[in-house]
mmCIF file of C-alpha atoms and ligand atoms in Angstrom:
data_model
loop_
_atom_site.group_PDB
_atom_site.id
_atom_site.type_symbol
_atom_site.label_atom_id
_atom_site.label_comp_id
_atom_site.label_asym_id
_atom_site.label_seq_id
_atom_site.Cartn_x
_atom_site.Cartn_y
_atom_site.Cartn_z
ATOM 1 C CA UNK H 1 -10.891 -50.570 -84.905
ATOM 2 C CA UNK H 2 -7.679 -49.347 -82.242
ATOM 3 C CA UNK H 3 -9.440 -47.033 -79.704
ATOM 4 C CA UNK H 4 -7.195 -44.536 -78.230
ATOM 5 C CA UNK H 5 -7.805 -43.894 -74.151
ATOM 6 C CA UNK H 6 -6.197 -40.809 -72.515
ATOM 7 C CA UNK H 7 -6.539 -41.015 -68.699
ATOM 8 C CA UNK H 8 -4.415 -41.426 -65.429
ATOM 9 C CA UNK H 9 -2.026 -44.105 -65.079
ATOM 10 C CA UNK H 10 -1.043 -44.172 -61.163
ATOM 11 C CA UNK H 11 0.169 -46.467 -58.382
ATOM 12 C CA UNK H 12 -2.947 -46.754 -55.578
ATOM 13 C CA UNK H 13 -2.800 -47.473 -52.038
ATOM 14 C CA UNK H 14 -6.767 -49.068 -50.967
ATOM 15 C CA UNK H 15 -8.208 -50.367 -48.105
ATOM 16 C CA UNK H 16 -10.776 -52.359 -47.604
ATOM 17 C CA UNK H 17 -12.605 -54.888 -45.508
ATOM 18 C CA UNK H 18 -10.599 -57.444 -47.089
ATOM 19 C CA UNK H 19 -7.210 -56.003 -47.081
ATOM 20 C CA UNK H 20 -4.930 -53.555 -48.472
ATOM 21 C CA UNK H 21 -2.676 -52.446 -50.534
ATOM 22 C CA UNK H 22 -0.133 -49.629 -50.063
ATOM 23 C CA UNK H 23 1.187 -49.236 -53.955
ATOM 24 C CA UNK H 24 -0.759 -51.283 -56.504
ATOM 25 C CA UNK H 25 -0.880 -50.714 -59.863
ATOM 26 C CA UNK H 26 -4.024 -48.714 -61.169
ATOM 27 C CA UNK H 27 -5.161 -45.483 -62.675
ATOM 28 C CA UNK H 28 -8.439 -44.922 -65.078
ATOM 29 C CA UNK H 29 -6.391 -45.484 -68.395
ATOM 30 C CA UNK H 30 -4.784 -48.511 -67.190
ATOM 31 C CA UNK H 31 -8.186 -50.298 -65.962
ATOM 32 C CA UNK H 32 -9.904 -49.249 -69.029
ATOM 33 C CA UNK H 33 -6.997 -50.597 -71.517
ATOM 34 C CA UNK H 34 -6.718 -53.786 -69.945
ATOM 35 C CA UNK H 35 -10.009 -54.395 -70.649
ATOM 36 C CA UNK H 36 -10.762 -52.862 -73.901
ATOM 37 C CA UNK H 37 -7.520 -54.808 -75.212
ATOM 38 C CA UNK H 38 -9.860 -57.571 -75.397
ATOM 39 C CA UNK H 39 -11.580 -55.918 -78.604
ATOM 40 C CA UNK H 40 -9.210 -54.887 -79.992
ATOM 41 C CA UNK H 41 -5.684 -52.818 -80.315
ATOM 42 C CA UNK H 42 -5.773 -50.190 -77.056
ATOM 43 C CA UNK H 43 -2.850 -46.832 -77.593
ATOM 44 C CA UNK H 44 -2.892 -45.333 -73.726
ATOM 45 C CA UNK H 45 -1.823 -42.023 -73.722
ATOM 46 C CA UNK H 46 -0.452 -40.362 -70.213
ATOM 47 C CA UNK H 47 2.745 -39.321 -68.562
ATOM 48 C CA UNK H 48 4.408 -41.475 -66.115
ATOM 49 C CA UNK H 49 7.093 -41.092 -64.189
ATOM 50 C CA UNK H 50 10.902 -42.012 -62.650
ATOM 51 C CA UNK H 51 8.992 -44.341 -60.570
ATOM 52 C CA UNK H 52 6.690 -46.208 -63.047
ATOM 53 C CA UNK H 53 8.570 -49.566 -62.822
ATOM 54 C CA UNK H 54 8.997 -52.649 -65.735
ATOM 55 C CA UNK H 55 6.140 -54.836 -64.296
ATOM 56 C CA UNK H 56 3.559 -51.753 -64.433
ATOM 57 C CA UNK H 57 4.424 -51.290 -68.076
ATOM 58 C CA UNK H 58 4.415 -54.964 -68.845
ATOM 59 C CA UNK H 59 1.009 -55.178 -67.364
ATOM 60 C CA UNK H 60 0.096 -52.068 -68.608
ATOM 61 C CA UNK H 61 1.239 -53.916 -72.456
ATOM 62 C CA UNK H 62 -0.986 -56.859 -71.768
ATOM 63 C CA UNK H 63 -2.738 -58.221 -74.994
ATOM 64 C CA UNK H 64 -0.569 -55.806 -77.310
ATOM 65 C CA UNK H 65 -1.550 -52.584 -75.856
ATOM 66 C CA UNK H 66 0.390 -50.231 -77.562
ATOM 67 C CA UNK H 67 2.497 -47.910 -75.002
ATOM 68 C CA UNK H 68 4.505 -45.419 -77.527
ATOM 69 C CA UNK H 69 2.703 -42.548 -76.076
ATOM 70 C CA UNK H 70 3.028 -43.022 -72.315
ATOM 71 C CA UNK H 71 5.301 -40.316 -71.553
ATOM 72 C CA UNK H 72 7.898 -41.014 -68.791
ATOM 73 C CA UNK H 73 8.731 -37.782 -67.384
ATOM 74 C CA UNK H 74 12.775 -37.461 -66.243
ATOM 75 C CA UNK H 75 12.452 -36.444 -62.287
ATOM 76 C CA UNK H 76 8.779 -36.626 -61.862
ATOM 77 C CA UNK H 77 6.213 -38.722 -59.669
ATOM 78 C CA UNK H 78 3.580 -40.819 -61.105
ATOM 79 C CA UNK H 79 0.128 -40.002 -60.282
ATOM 80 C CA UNK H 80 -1.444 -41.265 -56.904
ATOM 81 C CA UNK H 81 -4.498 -41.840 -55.718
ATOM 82 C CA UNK H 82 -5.407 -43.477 -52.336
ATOM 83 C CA UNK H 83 -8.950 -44.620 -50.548
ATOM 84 C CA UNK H 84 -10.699 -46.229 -47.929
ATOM 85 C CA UNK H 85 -14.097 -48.417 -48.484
ATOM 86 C CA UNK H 86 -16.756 -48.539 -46.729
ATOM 87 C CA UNK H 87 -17.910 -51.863 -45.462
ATOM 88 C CA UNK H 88 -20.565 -52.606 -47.615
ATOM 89 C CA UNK H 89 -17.900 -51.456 -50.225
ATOM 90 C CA UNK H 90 -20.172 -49.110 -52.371
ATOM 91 C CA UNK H 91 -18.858 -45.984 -51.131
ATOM 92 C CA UNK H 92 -15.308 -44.918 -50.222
ATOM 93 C CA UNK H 93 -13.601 -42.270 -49.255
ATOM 94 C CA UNK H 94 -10.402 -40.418 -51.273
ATOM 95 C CA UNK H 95 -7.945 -39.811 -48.709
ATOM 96 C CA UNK H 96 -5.256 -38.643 -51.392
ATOM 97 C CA UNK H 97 -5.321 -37.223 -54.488
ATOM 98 C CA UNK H 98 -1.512 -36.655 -55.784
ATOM 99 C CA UNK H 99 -1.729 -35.479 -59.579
ATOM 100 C CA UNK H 100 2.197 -35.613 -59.978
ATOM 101 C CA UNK H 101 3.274 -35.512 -63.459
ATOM 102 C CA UNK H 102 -0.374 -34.828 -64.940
ATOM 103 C CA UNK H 103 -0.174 -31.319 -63.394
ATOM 104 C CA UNK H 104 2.403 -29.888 -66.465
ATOM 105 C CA UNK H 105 1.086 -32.453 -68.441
ATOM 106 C CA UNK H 106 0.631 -31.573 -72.048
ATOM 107 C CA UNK H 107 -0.828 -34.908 -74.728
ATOM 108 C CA UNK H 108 1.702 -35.387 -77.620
ATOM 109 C CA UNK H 109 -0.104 -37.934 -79.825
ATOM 110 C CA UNK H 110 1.389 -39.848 -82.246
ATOM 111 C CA UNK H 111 -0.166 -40.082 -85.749
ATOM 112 C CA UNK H 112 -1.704 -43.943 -84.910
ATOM 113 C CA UNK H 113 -3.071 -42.493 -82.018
ATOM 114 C CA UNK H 114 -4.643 -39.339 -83.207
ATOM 115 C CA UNK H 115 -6.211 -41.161 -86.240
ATOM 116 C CA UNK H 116 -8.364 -44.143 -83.870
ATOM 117 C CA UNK H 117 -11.988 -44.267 -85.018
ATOM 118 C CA UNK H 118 -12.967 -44.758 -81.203
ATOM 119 C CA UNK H 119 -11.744 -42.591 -78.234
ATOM 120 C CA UNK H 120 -11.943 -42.437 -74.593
ATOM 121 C CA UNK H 121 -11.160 -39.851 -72.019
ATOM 122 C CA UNK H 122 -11.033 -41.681 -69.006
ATOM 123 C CA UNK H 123 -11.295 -39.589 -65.857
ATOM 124 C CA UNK H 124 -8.872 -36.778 -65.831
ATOM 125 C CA UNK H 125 -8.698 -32.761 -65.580
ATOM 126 C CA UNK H 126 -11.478 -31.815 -68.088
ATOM 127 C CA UNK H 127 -9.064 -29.398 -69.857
ATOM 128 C CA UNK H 128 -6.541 -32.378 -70.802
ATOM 129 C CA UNK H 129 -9.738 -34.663 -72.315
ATOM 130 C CA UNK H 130 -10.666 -31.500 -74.300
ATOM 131 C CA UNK H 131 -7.349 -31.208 -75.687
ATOM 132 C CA UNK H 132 -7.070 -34.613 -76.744
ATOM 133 C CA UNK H 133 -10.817 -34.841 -77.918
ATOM 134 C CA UNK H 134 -9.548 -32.117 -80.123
ATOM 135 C CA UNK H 135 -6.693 -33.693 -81.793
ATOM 136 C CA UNK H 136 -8.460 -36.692 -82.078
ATOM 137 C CA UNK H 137 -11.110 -35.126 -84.877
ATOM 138 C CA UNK H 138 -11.603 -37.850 -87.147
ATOM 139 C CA UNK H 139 -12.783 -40.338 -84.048
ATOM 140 C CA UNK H 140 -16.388 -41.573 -84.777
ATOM 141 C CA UNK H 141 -17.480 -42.828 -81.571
ATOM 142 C CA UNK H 142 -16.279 -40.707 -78.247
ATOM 143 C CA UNK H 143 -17.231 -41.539 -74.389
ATOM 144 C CA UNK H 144 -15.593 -40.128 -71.492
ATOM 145 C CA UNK H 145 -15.904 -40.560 -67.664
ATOM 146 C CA UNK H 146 -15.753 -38.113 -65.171
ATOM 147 C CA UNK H 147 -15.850 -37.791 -61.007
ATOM 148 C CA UNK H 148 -17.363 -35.267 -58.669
ATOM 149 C CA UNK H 149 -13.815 -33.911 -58.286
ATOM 150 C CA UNK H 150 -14.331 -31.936 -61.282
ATOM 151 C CA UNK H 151 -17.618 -31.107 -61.174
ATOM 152 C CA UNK H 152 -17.112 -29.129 -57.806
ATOM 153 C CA UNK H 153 -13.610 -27.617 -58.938
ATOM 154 C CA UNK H 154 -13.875 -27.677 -62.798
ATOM 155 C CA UNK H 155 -17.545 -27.842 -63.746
ATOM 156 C CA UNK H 156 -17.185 -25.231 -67.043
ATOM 157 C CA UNK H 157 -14.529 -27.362 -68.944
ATOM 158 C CA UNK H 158 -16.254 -30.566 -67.737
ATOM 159 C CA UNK H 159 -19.148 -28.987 -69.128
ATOM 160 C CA UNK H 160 -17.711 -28.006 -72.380
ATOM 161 C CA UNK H 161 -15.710 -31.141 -73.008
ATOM 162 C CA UNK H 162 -18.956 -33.454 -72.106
ATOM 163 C CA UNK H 163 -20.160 -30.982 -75.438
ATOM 164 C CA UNK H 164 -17.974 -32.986 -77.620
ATOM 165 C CA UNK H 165 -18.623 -36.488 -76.776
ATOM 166 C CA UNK H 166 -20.935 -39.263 -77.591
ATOM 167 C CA UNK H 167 -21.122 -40.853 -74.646
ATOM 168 C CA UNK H 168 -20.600 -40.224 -70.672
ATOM 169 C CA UNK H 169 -20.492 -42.630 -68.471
ATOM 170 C CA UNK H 170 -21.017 -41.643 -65.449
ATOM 171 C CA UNK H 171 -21.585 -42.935 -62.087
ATOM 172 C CA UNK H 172 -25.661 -41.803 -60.731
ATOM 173 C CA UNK H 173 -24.924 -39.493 -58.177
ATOM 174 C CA UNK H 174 -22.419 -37.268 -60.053
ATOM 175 C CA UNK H 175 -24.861 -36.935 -63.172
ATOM 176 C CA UNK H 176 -27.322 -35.853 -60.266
ATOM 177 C CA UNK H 177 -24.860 -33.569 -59.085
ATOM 178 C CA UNK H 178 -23.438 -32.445 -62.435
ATOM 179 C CA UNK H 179 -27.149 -31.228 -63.605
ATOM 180 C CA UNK H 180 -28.881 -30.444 -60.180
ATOM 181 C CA UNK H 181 -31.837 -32.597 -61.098
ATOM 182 C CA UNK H 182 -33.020 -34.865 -58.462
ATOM 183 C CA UNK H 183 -32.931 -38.444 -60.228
ATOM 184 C CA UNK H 184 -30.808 -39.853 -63.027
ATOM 185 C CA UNK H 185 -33.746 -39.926 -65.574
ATOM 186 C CA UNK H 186 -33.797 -36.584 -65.362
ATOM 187 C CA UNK H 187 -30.805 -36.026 -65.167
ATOM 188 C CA UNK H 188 -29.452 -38.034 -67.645
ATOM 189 C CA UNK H 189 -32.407 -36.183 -70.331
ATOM 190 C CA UNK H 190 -31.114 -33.278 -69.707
ATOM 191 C CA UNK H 191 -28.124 -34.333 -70.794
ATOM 192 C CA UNK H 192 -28.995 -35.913 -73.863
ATOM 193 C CA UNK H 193 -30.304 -32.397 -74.380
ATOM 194 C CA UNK H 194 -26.526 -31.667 -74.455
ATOM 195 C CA UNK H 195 -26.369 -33.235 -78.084
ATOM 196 C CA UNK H 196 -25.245 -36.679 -76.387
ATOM 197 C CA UNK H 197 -26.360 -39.668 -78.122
ATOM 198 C CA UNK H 198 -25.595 -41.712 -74.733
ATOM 199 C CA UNK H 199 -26.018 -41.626 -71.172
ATOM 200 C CA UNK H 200 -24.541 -44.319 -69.267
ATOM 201 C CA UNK H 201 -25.547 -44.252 -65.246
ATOM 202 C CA UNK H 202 -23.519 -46.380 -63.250
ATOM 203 C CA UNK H 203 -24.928 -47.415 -60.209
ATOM 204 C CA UNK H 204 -21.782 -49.432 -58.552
ATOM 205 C CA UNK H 205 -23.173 -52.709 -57.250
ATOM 206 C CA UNK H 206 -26.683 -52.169 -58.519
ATOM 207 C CA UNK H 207 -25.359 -52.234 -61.744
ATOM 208 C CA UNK H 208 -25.722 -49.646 -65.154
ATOM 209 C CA UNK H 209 -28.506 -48.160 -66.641
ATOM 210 C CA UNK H 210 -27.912 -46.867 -70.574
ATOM 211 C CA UNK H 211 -30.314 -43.517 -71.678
ATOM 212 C CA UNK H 212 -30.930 -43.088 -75.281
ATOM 213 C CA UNK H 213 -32.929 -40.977 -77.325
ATOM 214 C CA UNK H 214 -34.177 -44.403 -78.482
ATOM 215 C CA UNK H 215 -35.014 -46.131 -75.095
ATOM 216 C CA UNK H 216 -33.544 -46.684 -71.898
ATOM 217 C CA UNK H 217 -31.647 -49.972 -71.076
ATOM 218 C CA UNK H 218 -31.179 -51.057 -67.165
ATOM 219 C CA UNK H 219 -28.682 -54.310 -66.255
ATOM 220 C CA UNK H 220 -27.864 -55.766 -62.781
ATOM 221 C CA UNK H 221 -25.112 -56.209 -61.825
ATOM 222 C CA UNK H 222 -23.417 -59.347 -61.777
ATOM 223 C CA UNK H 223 -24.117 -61.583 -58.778
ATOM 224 C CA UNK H 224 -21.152 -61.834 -57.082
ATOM 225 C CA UNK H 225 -21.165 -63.865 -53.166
ATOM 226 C CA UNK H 226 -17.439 -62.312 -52.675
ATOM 227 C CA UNK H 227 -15.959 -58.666 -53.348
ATOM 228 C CA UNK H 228 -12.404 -57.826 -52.561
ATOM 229 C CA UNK H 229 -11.382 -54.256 -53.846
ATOM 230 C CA UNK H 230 -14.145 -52.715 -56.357
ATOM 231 C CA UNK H 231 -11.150 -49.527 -57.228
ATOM 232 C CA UNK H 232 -11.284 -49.173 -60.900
ATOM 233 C CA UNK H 233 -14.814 -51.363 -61.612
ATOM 234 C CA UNK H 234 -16.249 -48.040 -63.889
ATOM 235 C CA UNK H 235 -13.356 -48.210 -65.719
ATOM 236 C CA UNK H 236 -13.413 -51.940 -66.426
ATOM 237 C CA UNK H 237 -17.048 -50.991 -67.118
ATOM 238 C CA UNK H 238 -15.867 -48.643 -69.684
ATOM 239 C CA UNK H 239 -13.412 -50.909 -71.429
ATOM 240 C CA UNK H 240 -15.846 -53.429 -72.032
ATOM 241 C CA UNK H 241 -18.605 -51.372 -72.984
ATOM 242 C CA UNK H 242 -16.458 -49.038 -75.335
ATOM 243 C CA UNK H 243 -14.474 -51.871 -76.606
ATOM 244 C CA UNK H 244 -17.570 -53.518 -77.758
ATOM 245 C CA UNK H 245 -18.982 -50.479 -79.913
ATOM 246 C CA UNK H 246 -15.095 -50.714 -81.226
ATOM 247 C CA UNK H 247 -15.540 -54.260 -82.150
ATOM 248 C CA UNK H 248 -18.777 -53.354 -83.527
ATOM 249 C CA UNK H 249 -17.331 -50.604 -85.729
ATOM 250 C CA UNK H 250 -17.945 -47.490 -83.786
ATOM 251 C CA UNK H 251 -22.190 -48.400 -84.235
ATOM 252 C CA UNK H 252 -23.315 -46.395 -81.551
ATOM 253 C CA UNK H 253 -27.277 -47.432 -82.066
ATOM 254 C CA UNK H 254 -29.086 -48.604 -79.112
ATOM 255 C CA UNK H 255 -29.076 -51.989 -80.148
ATOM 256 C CA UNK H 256 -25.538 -51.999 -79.893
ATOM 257 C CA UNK H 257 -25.023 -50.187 -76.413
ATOM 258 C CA UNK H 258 -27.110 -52.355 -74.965
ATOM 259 C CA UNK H 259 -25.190 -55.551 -75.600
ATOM 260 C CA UNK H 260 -21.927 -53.556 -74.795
ATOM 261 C CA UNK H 261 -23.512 -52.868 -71.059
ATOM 262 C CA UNK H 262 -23.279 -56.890 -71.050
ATOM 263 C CA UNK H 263 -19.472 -56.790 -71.837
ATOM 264 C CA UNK H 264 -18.700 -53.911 -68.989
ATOM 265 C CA UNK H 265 -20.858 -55.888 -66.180
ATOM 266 C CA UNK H 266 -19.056 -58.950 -67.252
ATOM 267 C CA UNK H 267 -15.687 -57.271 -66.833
ATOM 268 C CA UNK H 268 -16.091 -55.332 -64.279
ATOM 269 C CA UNK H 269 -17.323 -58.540 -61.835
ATOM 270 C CA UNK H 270 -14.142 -60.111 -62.823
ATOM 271 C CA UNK H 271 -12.065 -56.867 -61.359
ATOM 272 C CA UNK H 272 -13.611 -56.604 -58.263
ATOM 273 C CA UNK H 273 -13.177 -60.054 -57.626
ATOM 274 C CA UNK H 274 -9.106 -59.383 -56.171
ATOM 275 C CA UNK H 275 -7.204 -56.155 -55.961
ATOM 276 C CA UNK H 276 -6.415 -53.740 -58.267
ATOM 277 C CA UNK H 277 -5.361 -55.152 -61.957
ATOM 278 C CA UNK H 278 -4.680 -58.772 -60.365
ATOM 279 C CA UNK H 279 -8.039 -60.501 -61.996
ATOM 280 C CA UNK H 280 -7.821 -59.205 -65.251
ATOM 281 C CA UNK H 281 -4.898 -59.507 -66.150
ATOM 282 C CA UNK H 282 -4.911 -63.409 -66.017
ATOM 283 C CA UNK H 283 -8.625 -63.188 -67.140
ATOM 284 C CA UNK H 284 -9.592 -65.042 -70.230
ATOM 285 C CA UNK H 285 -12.011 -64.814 -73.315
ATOM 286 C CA UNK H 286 -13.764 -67.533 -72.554
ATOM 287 C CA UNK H 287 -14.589 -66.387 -68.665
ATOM 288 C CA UNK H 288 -15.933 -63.283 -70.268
ATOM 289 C CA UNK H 289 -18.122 -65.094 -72.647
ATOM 290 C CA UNK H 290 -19.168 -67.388 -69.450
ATOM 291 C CA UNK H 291 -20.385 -64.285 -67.737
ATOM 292 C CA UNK H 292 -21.959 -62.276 -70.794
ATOM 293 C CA UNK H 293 -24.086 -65.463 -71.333
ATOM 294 C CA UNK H 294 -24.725 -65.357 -67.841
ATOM 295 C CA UNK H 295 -26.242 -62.257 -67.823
ATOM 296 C CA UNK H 296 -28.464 -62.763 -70.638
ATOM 297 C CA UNK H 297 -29.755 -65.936 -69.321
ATOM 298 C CA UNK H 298 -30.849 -64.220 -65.891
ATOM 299 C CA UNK H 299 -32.326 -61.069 -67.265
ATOM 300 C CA UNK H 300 -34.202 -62.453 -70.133
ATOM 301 C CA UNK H 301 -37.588 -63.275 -69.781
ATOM 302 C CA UNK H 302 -40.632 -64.131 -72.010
ATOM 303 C CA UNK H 303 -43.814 -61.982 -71.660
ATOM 304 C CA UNK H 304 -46.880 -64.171 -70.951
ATOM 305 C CA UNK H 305 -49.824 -61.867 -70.072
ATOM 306 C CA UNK H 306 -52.069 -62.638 -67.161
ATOM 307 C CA UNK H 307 -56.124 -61.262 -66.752
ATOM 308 C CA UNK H 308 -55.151 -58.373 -64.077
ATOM 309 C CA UNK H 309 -58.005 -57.527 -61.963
ATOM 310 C CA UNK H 310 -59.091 -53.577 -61.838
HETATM 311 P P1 AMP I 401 -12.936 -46.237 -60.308
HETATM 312 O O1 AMP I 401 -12.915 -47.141 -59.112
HETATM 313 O O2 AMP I 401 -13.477 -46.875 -61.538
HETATM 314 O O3 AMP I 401 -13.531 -44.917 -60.024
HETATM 315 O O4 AMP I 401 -11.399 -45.947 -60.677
HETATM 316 C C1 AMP I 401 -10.415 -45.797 -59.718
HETATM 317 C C2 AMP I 401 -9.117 -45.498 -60.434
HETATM 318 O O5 AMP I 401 -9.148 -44.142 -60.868
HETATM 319 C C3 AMP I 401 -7.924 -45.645 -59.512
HETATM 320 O O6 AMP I 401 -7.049 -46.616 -60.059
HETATM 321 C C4 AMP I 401 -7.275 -44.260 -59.445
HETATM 322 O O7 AMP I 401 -5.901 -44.290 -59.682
HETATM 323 C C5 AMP I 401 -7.979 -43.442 -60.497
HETATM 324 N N1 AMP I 401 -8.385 -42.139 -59.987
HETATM 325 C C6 AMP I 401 -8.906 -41.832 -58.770
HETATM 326 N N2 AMP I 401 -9.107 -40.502 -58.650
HETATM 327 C C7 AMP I 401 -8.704 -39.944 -59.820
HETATM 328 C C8 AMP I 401 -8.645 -38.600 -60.340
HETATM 329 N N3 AMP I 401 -9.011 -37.539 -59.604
HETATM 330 N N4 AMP I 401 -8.209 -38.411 -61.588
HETATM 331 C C9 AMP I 401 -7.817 -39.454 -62.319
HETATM 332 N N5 AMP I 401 -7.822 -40.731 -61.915
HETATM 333 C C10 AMP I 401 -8.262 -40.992 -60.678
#
């Protein structure tokens, strides 16, 4: 099932306690594709521009990802972002925020890409994920992803795109802030209340915790001794997770989610592991599989009761 992804595509500069980069490859769409590409066929749609050179696209391509609706606007400036991290790298600090080319930006899908059965709007000005949610009406299984940006400078059309969806994923502190309730269980109910079937909290190194009206799902994240750059992790996250229900074809019950949570830990270790795309784009099936089975092994356990006293 191809799952079409409409988000920024951008060139980052990061620092970290490990090092930096002044112009990597990254951007929301192009972490997300390179791991949902793993499920199955991935159309990316976003402008580029003059600057957006061969190797970006080629990585960008990786595992067939189909590229026929990356626009390459004729004088403009591809998007870019740039942040510091913290040094126990779960918080960081945007330092730059360049939209470029998505500011004019209008989505011109092609037919393959406004027919996928699975669609997500990776972070990007509510107003553009709305549009594209809306030419995308025969998709079955919608997510998005979102960042406090928006909520504190666009909060109605985040509001009324997150309307649409199936899913948000969304990392714990912005669904606090997006709802004003004090933790994410209650914040992510009220959502639900918002005619989601999904809540997905991500809690950066503490892992992801999946709400449903069915249950509520919490996984770790994977251990990992070393951490380089952790810049597009939710995204990986995303990829995996929505390129699982894709595989799965578009099943969105909690049975399902729950085992796709496995497949966006997995992938998102992997990411943060060097900077920017560099892991996963050599990454293999086989690593993933290493990891998912990793995961179940270490949070599985068997239930033997014990006499408790009191
Ligand atoms: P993550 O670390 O998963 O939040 O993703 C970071 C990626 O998102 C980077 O590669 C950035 O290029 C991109 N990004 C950062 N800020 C924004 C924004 N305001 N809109 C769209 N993409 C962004």
């Amino acid at each position: 099932m191809s799952v079409t992804v409409v988000g920024s595509l951008a060139y980052d500069a990061v620092k970290t306690p490990f090092g930096s980069r002044d112009r990597m490859l990254g951007g929301a769409a192009t972490h997300f594709a390179l791991a949902a590409s793993f499920f199955d066929e991935v159309r990316v749609v976003g402008p580029v521009g003059d600057d957006f050179d061969d190797a970006s696209m080629e990585v960008l391509r990786t595992r067939g990802t189909v590229t026929d609706d990356v626009e390459r606007v004729a004088g403009g400036k591809t998007f870019f972002w740039s942040g510091v991290y913290a040094d126990n790298l779960n918080s960081r600090e945007t330092l730059a925020t360049d939209l470029n080319v998505f500011e004019h930006f209008e989505p011109k899908l092609s037919d393959a890409s406004r027919s996928s059965e699975v669609l997500f709007l990776a972070n990007i000005q509510p107003e553009l994920q709305l549009a594209v949610r809306e030419e995308c009406a025969a998709a079955r299984f919608v997510a998005m992803d979102s960042m406090n940006l928006w909520i504190d400078i666009a909060r109605e059309a985040l509001e009324r795109t997150i309307r649409t969806v199936d899913c948000l994923i969304l990392n714990d502190e912005e669904l606090e802030q997006l709802t004003g309730r004090a933790t994410t269980v209650a914040a992510a109910q009220e959502l639900l209340g918002w005619g989601l079937k999904a809540v997905v909290a991500k809690q950066g190194k503490y892992g992801a915790t999946l709400f449903t009206e069915e249950d509520v799902f919490a996984l770790p994240a994977y251990p990992l001794e070393h951490v380089v750059d952790p810049t597009g992790a939710g995204d990986t996250f995303a990829g995996g997770f929505v390129g699982y229900v894709a595989a799965q074809g578009a099943d969105a019950s909690h049975e399902v989610l729950a085992r796709a949570m496995a497949y966006g830990t997995a992938l998102a270790s992997y990411n943060v592991e060097e900077f920017g795309t560099e892991r996963v784009t050599r990454l293999t099936a086989d690593e993933i599989a290493g990891r998912v089975s990793d995961l179940h092994r270490m949070t599985a356990f068997t239930e033997a009761p014990v006499a408790l006293r009191g």
